[in-house]
PDB file of C-alpha atoms in Angstrom:
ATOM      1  CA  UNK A   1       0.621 120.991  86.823  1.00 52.00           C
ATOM      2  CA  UNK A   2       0.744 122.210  83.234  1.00 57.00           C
ATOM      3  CA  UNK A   3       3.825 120.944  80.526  1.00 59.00           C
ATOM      4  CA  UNK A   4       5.416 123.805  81.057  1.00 56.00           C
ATOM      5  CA  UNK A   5       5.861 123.626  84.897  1.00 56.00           C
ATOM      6  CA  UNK A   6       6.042 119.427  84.700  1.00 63.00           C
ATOM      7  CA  UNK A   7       9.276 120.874  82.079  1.00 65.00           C
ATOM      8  CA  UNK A   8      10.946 122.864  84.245  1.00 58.00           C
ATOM      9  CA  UNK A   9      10.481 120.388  87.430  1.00 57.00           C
ATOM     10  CA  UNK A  10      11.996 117.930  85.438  1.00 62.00           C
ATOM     11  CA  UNK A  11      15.136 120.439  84.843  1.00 64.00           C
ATOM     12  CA  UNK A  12      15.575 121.266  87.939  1.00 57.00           C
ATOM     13  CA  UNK A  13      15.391 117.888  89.273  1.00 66.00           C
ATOM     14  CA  UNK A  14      18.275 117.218  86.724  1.00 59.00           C
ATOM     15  CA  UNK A  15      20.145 119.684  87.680  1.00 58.00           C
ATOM     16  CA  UNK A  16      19.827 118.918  91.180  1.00 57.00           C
ATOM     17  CA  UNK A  17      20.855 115.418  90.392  1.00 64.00           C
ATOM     18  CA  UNK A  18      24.057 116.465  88.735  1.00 66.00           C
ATOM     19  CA  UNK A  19      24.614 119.436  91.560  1.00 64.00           C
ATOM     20  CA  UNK A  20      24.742 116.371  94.203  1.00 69.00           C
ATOM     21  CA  UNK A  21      26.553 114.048  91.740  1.00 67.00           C
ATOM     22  CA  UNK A  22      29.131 116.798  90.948  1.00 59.00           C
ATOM     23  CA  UNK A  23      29.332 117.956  95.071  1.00 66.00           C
ATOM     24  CA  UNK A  24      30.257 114.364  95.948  1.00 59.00           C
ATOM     25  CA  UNK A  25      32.407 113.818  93.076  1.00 64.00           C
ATOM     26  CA  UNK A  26      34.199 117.098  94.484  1.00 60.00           C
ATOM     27  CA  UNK A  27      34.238 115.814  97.578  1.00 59.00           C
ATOM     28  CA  UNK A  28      35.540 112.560  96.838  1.00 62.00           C
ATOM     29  CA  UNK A  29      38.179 114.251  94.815  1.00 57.00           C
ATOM     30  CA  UNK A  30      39.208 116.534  97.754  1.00 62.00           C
ATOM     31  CA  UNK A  31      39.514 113.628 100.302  1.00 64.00           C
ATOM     32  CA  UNK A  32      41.121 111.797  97.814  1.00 62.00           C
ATOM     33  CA  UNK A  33      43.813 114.697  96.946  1.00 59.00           C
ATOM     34  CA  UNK A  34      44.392 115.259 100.989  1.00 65.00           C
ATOM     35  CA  UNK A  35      44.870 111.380 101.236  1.00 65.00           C
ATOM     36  CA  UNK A  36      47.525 112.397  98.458  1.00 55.00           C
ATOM     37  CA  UNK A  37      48.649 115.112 100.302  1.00 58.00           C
ATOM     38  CA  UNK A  38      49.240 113.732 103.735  1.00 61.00           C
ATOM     39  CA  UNK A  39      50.782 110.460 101.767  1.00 59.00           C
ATOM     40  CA  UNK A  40      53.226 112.571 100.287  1.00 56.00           C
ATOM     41  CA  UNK A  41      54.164 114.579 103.345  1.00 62.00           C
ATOM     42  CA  UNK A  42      54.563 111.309 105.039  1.00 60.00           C
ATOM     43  CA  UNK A  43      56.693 110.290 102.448  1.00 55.00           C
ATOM     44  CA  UNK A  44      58.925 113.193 102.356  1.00 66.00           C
ATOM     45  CA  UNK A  45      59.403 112.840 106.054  1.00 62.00           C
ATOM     46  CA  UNK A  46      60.243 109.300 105.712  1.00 59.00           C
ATOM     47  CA  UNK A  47      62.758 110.081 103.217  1.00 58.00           C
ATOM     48  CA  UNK A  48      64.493 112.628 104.862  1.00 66.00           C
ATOM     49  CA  UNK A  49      64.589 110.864 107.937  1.00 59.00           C
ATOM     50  CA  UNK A  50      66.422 107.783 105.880  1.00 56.00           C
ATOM     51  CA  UNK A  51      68.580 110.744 104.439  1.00 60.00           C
ATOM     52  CA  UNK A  52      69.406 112.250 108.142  1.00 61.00           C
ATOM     53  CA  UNK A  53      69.869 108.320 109.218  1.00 54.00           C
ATOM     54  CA  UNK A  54      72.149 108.196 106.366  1.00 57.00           C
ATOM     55  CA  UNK A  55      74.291 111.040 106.526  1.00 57.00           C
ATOM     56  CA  UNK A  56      75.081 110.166 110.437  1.00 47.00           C
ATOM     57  CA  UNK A  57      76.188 106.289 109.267  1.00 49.00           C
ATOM     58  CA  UNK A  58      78.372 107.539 107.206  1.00 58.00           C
ATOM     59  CA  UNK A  59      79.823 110.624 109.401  1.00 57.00           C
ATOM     60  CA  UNK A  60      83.552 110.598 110.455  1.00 58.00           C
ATOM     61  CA  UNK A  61      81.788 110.798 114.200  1.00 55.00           C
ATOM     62  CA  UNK A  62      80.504 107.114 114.048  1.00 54.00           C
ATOM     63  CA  UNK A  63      82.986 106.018 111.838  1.00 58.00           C
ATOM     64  CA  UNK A  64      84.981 106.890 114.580  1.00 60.00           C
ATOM     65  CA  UNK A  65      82.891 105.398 117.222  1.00 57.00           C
ATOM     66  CA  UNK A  66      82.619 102.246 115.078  1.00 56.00           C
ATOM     67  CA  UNK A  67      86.235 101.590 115.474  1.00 58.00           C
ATOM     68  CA  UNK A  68      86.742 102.571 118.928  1.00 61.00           C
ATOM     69  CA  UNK A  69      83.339 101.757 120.891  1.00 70.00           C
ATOM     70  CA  UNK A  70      81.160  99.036 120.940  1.00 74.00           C
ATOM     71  CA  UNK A  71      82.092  97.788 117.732  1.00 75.00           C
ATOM     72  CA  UNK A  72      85.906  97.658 119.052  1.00 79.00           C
ATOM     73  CA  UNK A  73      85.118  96.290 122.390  1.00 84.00           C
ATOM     74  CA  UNK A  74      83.483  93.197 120.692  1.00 86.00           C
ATOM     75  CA  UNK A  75      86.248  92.684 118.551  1.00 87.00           C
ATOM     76  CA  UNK A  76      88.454  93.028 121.310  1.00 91.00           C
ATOM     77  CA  UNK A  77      86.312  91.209 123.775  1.00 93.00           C
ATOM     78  CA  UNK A  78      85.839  88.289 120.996  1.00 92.00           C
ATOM     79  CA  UNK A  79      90.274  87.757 121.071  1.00 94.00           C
ATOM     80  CA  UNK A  80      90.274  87.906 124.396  1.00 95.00           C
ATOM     81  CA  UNK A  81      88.022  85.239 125.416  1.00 95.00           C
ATOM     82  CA  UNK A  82      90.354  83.210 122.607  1.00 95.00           C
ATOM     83  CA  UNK A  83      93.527  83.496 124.178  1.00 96.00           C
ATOM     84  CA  UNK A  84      91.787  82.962 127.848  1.00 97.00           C
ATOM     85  CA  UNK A  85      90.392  79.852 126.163  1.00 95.00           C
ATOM     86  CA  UNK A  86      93.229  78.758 124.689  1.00 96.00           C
ATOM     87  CA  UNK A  87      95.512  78.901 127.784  1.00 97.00           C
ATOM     88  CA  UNK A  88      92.495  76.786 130.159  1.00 97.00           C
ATOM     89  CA  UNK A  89      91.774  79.895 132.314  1.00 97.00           C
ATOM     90  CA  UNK A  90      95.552  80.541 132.975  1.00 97.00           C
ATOM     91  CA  UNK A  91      96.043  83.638 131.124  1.00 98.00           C
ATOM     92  CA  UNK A  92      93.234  85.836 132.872  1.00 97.00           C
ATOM     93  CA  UNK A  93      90.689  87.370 131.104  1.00 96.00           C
ATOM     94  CA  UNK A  94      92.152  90.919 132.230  1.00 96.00           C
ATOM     95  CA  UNK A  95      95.394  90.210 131.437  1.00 97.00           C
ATOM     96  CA  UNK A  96      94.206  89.248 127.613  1.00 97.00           C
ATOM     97  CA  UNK A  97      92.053  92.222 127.543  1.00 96.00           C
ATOM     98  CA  UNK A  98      95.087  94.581 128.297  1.00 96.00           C
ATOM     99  CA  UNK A  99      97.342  92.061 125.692  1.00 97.00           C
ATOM    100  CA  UNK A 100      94.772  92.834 123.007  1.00 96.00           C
ATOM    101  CA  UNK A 101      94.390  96.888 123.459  1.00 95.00           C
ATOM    102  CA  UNK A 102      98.734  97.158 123.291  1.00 96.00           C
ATOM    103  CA  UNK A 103      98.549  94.859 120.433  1.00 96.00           C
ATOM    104  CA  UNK A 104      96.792  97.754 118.718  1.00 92.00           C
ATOM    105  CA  UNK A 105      98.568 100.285 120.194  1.00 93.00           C
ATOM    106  CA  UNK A 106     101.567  98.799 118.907  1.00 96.00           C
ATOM    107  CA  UNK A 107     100.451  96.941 115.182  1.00 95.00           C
ATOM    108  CA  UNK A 108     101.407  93.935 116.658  1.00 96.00           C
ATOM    109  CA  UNK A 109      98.744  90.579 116.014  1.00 96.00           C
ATOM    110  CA  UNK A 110      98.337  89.914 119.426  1.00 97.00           C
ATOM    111  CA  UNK A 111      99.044  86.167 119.110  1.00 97.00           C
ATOM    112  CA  UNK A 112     102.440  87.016 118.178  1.00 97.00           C
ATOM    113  CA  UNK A 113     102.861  88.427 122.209  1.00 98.00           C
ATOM    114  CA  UNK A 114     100.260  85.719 123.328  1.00 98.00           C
ATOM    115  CA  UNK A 115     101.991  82.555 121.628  1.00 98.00           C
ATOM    116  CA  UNK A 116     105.287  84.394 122.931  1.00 98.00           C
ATOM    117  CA  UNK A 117     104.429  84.425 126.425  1.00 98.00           C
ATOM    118  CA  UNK A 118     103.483  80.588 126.352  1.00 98.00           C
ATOM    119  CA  UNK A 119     106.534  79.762 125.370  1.00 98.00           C
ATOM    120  CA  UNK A 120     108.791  81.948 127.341  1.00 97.00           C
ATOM    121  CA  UNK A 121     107.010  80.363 130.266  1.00 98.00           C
ATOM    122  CA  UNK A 122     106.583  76.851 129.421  1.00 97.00           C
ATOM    123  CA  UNK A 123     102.409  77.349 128.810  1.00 97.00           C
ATOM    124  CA  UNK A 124     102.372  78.876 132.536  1.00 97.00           C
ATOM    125  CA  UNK A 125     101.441  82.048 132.185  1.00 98.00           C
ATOM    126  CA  UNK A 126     102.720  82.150 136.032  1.00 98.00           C
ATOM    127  CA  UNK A 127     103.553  85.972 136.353  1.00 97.00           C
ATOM    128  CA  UNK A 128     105.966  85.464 138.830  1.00 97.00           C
ATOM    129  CA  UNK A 129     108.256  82.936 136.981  1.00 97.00           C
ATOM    130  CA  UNK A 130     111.815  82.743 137.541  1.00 97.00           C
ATOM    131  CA  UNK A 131     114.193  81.314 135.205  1.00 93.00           C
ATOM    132  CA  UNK A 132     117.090  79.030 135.445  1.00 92.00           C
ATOM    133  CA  UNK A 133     120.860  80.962 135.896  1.00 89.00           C
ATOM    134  CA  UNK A 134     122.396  81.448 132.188  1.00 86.00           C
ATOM    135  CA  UNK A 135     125.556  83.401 131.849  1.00 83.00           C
ATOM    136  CA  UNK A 136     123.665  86.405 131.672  1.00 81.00           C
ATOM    137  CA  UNK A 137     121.995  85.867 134.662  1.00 88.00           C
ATOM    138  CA  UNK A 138     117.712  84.998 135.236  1.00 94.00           C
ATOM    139  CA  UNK A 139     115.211  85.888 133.401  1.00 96.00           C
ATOM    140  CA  UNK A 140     111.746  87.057 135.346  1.00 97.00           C
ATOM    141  CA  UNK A 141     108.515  87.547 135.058  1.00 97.00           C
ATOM    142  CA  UNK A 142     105.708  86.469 132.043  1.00 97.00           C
ATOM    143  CA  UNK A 143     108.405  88.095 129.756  1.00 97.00           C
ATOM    144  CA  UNK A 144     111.014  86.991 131.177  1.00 97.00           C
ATOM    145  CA  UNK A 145     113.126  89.825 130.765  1.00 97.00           C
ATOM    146  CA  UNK A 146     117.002  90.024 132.055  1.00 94.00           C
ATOM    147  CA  UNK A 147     118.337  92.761 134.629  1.00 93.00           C
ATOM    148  CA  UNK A 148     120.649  93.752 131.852  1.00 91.00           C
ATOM    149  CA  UNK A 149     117.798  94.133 129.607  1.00 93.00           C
ATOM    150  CA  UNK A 150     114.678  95.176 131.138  1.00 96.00           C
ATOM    151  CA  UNK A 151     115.721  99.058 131.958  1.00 96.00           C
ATOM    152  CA  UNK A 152     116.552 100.128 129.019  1.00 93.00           C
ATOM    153  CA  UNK A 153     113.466  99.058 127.446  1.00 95.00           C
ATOM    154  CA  UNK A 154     111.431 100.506 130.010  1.00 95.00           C
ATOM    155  CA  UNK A 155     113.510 103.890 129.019  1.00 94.00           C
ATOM    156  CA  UNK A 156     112.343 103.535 125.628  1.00 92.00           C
ATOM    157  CA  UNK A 157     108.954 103.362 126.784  1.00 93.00           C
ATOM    158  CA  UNK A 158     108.908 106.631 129.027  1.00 93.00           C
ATOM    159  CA  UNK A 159     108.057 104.473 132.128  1.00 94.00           C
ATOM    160  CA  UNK A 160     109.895 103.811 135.451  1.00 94.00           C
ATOM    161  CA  UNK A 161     111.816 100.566 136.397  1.00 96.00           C
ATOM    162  CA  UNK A 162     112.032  98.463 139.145  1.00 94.00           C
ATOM    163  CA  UNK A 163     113.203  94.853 139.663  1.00 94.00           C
ATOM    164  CA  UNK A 164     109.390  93.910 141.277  1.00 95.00           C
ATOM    165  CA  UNK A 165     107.439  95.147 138.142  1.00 97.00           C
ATOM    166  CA  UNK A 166     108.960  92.687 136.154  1.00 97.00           C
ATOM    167  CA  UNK A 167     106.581  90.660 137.993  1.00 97.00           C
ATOM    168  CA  UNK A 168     103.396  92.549 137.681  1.00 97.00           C
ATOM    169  CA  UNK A 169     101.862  90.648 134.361  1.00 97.00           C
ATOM    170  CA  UNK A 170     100.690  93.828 132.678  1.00 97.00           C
ATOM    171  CA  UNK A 171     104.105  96.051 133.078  1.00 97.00           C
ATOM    172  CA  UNK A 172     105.826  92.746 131.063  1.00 97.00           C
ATOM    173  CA  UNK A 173     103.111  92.674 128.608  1.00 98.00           C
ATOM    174  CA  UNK A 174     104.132  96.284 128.001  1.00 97.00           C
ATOM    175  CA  UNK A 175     107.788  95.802 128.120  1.00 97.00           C
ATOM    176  CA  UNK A 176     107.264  92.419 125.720  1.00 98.00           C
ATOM    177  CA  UNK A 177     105.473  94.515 123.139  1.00 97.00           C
ATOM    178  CA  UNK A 178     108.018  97.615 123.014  1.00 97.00           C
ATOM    179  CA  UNK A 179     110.873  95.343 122.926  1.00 97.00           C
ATOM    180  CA  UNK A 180     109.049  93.341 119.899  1.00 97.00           C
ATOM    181  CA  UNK A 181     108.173  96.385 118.220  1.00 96.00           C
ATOM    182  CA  UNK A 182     112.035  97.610 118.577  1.00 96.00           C
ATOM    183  CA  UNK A 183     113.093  94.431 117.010  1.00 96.00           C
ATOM    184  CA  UNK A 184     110.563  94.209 114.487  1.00 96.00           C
ATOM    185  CA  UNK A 185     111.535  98.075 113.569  1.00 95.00           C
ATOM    186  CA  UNK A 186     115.072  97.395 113.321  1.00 94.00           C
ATOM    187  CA  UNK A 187     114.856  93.812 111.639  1.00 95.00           C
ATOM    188  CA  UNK A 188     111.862  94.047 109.450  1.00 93.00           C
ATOM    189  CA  UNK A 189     111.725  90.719 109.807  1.00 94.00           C
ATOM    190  CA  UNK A 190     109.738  88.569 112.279  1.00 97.00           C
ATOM    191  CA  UNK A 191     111.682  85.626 112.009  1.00 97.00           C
ATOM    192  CA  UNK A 192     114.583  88.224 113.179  1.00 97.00           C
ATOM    193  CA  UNK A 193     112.494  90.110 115.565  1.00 97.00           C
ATOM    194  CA  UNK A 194     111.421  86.183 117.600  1.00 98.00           C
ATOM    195  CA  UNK A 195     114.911  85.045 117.209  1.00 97.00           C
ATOM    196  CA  UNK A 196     116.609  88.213 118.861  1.00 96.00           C
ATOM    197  CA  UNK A 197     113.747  88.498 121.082  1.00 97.00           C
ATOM    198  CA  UNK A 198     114.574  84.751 122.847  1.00 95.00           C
ATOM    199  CA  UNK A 199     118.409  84.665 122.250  1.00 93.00           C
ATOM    200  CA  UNK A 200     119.371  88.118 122.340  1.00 92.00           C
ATOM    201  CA  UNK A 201     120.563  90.893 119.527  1.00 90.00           C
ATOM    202  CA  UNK A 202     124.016  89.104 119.765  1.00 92.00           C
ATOM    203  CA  UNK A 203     122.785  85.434 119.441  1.00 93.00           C
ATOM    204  CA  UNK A 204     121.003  86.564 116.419  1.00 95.00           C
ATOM    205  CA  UNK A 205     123.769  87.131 114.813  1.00 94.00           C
ATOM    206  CA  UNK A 206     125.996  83.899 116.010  1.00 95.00           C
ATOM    207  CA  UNK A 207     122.243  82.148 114.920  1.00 96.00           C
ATOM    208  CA  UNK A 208     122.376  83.221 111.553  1.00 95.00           C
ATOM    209  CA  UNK A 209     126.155  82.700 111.211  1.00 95.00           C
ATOM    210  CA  UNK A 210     125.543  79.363 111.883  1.00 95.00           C
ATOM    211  CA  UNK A 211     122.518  78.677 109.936  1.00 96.00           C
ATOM    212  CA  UNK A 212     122.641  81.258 107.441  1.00 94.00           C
ATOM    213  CA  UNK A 213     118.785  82.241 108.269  1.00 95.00           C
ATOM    214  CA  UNK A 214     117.011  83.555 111.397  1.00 95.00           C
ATOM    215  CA  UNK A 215     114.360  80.818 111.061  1.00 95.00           C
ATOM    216  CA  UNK A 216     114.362  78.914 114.613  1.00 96.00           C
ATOM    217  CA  UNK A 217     112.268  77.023 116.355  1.00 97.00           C
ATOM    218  CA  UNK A 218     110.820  79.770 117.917  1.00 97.00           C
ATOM    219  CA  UNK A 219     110.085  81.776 115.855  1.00 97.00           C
ATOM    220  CA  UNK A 220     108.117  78.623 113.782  1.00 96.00           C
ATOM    221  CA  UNK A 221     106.900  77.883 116.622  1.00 97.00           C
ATOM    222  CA  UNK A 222     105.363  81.152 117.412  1.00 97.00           C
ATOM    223  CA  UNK A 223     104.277  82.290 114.287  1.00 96.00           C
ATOM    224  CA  UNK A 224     103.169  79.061 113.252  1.00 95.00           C
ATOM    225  CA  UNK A 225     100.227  78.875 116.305  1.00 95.00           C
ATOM    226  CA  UNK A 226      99.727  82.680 115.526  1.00 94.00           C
ATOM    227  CA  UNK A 227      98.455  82.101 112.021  1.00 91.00           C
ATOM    228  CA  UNK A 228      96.050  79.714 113.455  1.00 88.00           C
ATOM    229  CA  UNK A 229      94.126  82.605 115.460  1.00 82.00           C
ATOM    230  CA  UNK A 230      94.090  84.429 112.567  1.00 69.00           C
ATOM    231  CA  UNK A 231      91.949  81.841 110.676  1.00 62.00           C
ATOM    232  CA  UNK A 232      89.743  81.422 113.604  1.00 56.00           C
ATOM    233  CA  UNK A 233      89.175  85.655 113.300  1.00 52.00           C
ATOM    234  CA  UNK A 234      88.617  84.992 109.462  1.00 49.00           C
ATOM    235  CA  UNK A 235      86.327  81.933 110.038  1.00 42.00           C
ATOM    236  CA  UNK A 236      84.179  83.764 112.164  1.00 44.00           C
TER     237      UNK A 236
END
């Protein structure tokens, strides 16, 4: 082979090398920019799945469900086991499960009605509790309401009376929470609202004659082991 040809073997054989050098470096680049490519796409799907995701968490739909679905029934489940506990199995589970649903129905803390009904029946919870002859006659059922009393509350409430759902735990939860929620309406007061609630509208008034304040036992009493519940909510 003579200089010339040995030359121009020599440049091709360069340019060879750099065709090869420059194809891989291509092709290195190209897998390198559809790495890029797909990383990106996968990106941008991420993100607007986490921007779907977060659009929905915030949508007045599960706000919604958040307060009335699971995140409710926990809550509610949570107080109810509380009050079921509190009374040693007494107070059944269904009856605080009902107690706690009115209580929102009506604004009412719960342990207000809960702490009411242990006291208007001596920490018996007995449904079917009679009690003693007073001048206005018995008082019956878990809320011990009065014959004289008991209709016309149920009348507020839209709902029909009868002398043998006084005894039925759930139709005196009811009646216990419109008549509180009457009292605590007309009062604005909850020292009021107890007092009238366990001496009557009329004995508030001879009550606070007498002592110049609608602060009684009862009401202490009631609202006293109410606030308690309330820190065990908070605590937890």
């Amino acid at each position: 082979m003579d200089q010339h040809h040995s030359q121009l073997f020599k440049q091709f054989i360069v340019f060879v090398c750099i065709s090869i050098i420059f194809t891989v470096i291509s092709y290195s680049y190209l897998q390198e920019n559809k790495q890029l490519v797909s990383s990106n796409n996968h990106l941008e799907a991420k993100n607007q799945k986490l921007s779907i995701e977060n659009d929905y968490l915030n949508s007045e739909k599960l706000l919604d469900a958040k307060k009335n679905s699971y995140y409710a029934w926990t809550n509610v489940n949570k107080k109810a086991n509380k009050l079921v506990e509190d009374s040693d199995g007494k107070f059944k589970k269904s009856w605080a499960i009902y107690l706690v649903q009115e209580a929102k129905s009506f604004d009412i803390s719960p342990y207000i009605a809960y702490e009411l009904l242990k006291v208007e029946t001596g920490n018996t919870f007995d449904p079917n509790l009679v009690g003693p002859e007073t001048n206005y006659g018995k008082a019956y059922g878990m809320g011990q309401f009065m014959k004289n009393t008991a209709p016309w509350i149920a009348e507020m409430s839209g709902i029909p009376y009868n002398e043998k759902l006084l005894f039925n735990p759930y139709y005196s939860i009811h009646l216990t929470f419109v008549y509180l929620d009457f009292l605590n309406k007309q009062y604005g007061d909850w020292d009021k609202a107890l007092t009238a609630y366990h001496r009557g509208i009329g004995g508030l008034k001879e009550y606070m004659d007498k002592n110049g304040n609608a602060r009684s036992w009862y009401a202490r009493e009631i609202k006293n082991n109410a606030e308690e519940y309330k820190q065990f909510t908070r605590a937890k």
